[in-house]
Structures are given as C-alpha cells and as structure tokens.
mmCIF file of C-alpha atoms in Angstrom:
data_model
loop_
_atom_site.group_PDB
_atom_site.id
_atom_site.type_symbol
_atom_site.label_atom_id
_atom_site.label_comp_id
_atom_site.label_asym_id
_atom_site.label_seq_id
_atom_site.Cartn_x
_atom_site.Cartn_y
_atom_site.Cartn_z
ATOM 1 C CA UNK A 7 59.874 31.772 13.000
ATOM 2 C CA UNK A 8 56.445 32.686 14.036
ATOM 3 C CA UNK A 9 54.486 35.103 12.213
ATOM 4 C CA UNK A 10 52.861 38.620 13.625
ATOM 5 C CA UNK A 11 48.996 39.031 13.667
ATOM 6 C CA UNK A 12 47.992 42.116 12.145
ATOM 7 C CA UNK A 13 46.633 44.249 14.646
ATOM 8 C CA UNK A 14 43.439 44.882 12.355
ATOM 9 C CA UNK A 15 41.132 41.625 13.176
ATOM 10 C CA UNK A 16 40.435 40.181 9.635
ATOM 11 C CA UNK A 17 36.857 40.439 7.285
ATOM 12 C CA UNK A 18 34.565 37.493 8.191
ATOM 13 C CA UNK A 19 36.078 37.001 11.793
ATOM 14 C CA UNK A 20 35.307 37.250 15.378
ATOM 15 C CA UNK A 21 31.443 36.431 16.833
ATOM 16 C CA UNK A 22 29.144 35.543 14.551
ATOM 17 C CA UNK A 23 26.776 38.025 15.950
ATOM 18 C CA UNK A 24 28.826 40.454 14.351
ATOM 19 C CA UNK A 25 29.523 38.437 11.244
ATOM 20 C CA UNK A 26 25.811 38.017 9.679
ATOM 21 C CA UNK A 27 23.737 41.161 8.847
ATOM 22 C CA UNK A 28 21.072 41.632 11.041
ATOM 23 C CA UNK A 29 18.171 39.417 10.146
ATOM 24 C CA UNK A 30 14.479 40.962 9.509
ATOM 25 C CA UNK A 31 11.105 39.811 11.362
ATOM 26 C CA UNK A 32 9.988 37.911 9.154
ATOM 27 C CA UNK A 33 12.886 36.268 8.139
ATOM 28 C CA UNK A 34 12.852 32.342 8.391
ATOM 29 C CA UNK A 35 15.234 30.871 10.343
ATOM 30 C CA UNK A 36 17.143 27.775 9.246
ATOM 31 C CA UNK A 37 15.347 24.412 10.379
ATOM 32 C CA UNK A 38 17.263 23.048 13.532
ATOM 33 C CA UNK A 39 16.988 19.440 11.624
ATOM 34 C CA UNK A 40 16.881 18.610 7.735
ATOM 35 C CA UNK A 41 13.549 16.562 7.497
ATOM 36 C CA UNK A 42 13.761 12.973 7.469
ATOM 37 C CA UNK A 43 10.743 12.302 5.802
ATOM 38 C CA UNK A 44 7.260 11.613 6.451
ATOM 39 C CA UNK A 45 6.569 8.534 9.362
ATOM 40 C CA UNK A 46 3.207 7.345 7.908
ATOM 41 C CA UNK A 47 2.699 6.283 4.457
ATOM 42 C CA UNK A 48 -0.243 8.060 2.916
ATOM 43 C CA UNK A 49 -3.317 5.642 3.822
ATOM 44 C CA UNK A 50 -2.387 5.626 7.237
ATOM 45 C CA UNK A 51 -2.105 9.048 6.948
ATOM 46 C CA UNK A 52 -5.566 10.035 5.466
ATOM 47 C CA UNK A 53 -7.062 7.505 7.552
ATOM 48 C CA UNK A 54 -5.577 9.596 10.794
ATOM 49 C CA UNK A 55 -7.075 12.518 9.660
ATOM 50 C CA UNK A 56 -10.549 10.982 8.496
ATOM 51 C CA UNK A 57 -10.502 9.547 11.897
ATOM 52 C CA UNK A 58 -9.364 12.513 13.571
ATOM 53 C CA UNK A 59 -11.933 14.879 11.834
ATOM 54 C CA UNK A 60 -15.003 12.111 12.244
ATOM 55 C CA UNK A 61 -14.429 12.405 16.059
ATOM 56 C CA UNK A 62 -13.695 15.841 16.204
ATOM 57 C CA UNK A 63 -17.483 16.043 14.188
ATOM 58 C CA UNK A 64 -18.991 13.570 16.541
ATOM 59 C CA UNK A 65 -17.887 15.133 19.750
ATOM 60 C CA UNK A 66 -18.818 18.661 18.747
ATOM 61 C CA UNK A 67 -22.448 17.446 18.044
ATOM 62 C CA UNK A 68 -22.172 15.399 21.632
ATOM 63 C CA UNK A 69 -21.251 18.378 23.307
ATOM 64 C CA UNK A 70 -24.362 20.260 21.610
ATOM 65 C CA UNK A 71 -26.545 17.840 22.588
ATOM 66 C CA UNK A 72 -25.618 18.301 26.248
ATOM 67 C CA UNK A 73 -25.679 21.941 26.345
ATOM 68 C CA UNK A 74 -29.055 21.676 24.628
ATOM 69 C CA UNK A 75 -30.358 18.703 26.856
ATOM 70 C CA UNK A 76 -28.611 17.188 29.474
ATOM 71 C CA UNK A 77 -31.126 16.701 31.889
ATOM 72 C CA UNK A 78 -32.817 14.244 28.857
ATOM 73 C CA UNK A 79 -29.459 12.611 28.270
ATOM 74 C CA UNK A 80 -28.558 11.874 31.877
ATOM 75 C CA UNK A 81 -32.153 10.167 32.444
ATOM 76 C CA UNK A 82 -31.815 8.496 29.278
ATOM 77 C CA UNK A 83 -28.296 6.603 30.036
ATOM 78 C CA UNK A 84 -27.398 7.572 32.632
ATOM 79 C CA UNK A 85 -24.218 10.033 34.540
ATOM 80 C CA UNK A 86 -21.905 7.072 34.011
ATOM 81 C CA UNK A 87 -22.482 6.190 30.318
ATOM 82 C CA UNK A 88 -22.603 10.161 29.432
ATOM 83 C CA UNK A 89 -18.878 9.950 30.986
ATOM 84 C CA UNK A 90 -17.828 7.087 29.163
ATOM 85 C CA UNK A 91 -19.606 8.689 25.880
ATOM 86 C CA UNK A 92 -17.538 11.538 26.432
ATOM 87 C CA UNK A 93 -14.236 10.004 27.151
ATOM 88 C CA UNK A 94 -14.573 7.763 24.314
ATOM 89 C CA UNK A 95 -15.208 10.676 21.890
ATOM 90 C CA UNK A 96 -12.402 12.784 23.431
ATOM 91 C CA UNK A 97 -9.880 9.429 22.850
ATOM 92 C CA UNK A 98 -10.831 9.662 19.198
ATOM 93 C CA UNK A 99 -9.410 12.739 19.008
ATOM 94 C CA UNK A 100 -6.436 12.872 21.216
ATOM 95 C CA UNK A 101 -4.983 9.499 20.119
ATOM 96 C CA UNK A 102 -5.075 10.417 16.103
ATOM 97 C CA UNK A 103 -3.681 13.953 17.251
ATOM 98 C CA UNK A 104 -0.945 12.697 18.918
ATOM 99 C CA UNK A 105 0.030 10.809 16.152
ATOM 100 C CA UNK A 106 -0.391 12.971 13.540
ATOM 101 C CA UNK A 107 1.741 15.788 15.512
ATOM 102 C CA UNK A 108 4.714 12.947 15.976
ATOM 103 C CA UNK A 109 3.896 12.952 11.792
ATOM 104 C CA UNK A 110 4.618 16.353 11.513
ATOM 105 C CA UNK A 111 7.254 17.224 13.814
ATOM 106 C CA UNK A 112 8.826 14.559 11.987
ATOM 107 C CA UNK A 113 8.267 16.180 8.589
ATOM 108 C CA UNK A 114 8.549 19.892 9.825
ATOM 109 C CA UNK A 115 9.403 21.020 13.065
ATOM 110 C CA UNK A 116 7.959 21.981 16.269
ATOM 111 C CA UNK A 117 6.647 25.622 15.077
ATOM 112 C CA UNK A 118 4.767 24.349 11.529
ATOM 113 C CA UNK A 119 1.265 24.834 11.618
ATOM 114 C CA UNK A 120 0.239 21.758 11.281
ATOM 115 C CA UNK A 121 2.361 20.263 14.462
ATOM 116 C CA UNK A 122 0.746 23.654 16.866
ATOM 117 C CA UNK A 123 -2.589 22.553 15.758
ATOM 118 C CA UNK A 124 -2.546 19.044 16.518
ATOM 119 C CA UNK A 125 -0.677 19.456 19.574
ATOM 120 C CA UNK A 126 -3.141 21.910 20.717
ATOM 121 C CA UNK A 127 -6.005 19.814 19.404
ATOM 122 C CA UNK A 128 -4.265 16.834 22.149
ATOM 123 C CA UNK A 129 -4.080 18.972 24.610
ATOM 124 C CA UNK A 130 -7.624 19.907 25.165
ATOM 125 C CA UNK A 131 -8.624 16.767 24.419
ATOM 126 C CA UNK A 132 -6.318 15.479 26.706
ATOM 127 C CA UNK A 133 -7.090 17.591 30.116
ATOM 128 C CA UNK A 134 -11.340 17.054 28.818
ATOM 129 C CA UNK A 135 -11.482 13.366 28.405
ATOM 130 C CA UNK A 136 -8.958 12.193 31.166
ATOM 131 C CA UNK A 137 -11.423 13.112 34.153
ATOM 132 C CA UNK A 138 -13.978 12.116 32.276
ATOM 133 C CA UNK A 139 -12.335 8.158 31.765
ATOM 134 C CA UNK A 140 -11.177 7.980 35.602
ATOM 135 C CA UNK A 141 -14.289 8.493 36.515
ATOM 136 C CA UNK A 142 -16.187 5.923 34.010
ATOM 137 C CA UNK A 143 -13.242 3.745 35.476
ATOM 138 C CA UNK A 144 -13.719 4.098 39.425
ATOM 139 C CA UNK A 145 -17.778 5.588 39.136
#
C-alpha cells in the first residue's frame, strides 16, 4: 500500500545549498526582478541628463568661485542670495538624479552602476543644498 523511501536521499534533493555548485566571486547573480522596461522615453531621458550634467557644470564652477572669492561674492549679493544661489544649483542636480536613479532601478537594479551613481550624486546634493534652502527660506 504505501511505498518505502530508499534510505539513500535521491540526486538533485535536499537544501539547495547543497544542490548548486559553489558559485565563484565574480559570478553574477540572477536579477531579483526581470526588467520592466525603461520609465522615460528617450527625450525625457537625454533631457534629464543634459539637465543633470548642466547643473552639475554650473555648481562646480559656483563652488570655485567661492573658494576663490567669497568675501567678493558675499559683498556683491549678499549671504542670503549666495544661499539661495547655492540651493538652487544643488536642486538642479538632486531633482534630475532622483529621477534618473527611479529610471534605472527600473531598468536594472539597485547595484547597476548607473543607479549607485545617481543615488550617490542625490545624496550629496541632498544633505548640501537642504541647509542651504531652509535658510534662504527663514534668513
């Protein structure tokens, strides 16, 4: 009526652990979702970017400018206006970051390249230009 198991467990069993050959280091691992395909059409894409890169451009020369002559810029417009300056420049970059890195991890996944990068890119910009807009805001 019922069937004995074999006391020998059979191939291909048991924990997958001990299943799979043991992967290498720089093995890739399988994506943990299939990609669903990129979330802005080209133009809006390559505008993201062109915006992205013009800020990026803009605030590094801003930020050269003030390590070479703050004293001139503060007199010239002022403590406020440098913060708004500033806060404005670091918006340009953390709002087209933040999209583009909801582009990516769409396309990708958390760990590509391009998703690090512009997550890291928001970031920065992020904890430099926040401070800087509260206190254009309240100042």
């Amino acid at each position: 009526m019922f069937a004995r198991r074999s006391e020998e467990p059979e191939e291909g069993t048991g924990p997958r652990i001990f299943r799979d050959p043991p992967r290498t280091l720089f093995e890739e691992e399988e994506p943990e979702e299939p990609p669903k395909g990129p979330l802005f059409p080209r133009p809006v894409l390559r505008t993201l970017l062109g915006v992205f890169f013009v800020s990026l451009m803009l605030t590094a020369d801003w930020y050269g400018l003030l390590l070479l002559n703050a004293e001139g810029v503060h007199r010239q417009i002022g403590g406020l206006n440098t913060l708004r300056v500033t806060a404005a420049l670091m918006s340009g970059i953390a709002i087209p970051s933040a999209l583009l890195m909801l582009h990516y991890r769409r396309l990708y996944s958390y760990t590509s390249e391009e998703n690090v990068f512009f997550a890291t890119a928001f970031s920065i910009s992020f904890m430099l230009g926040l401070p800087c807009l509260l206190a254009s805001i309240f100042g």
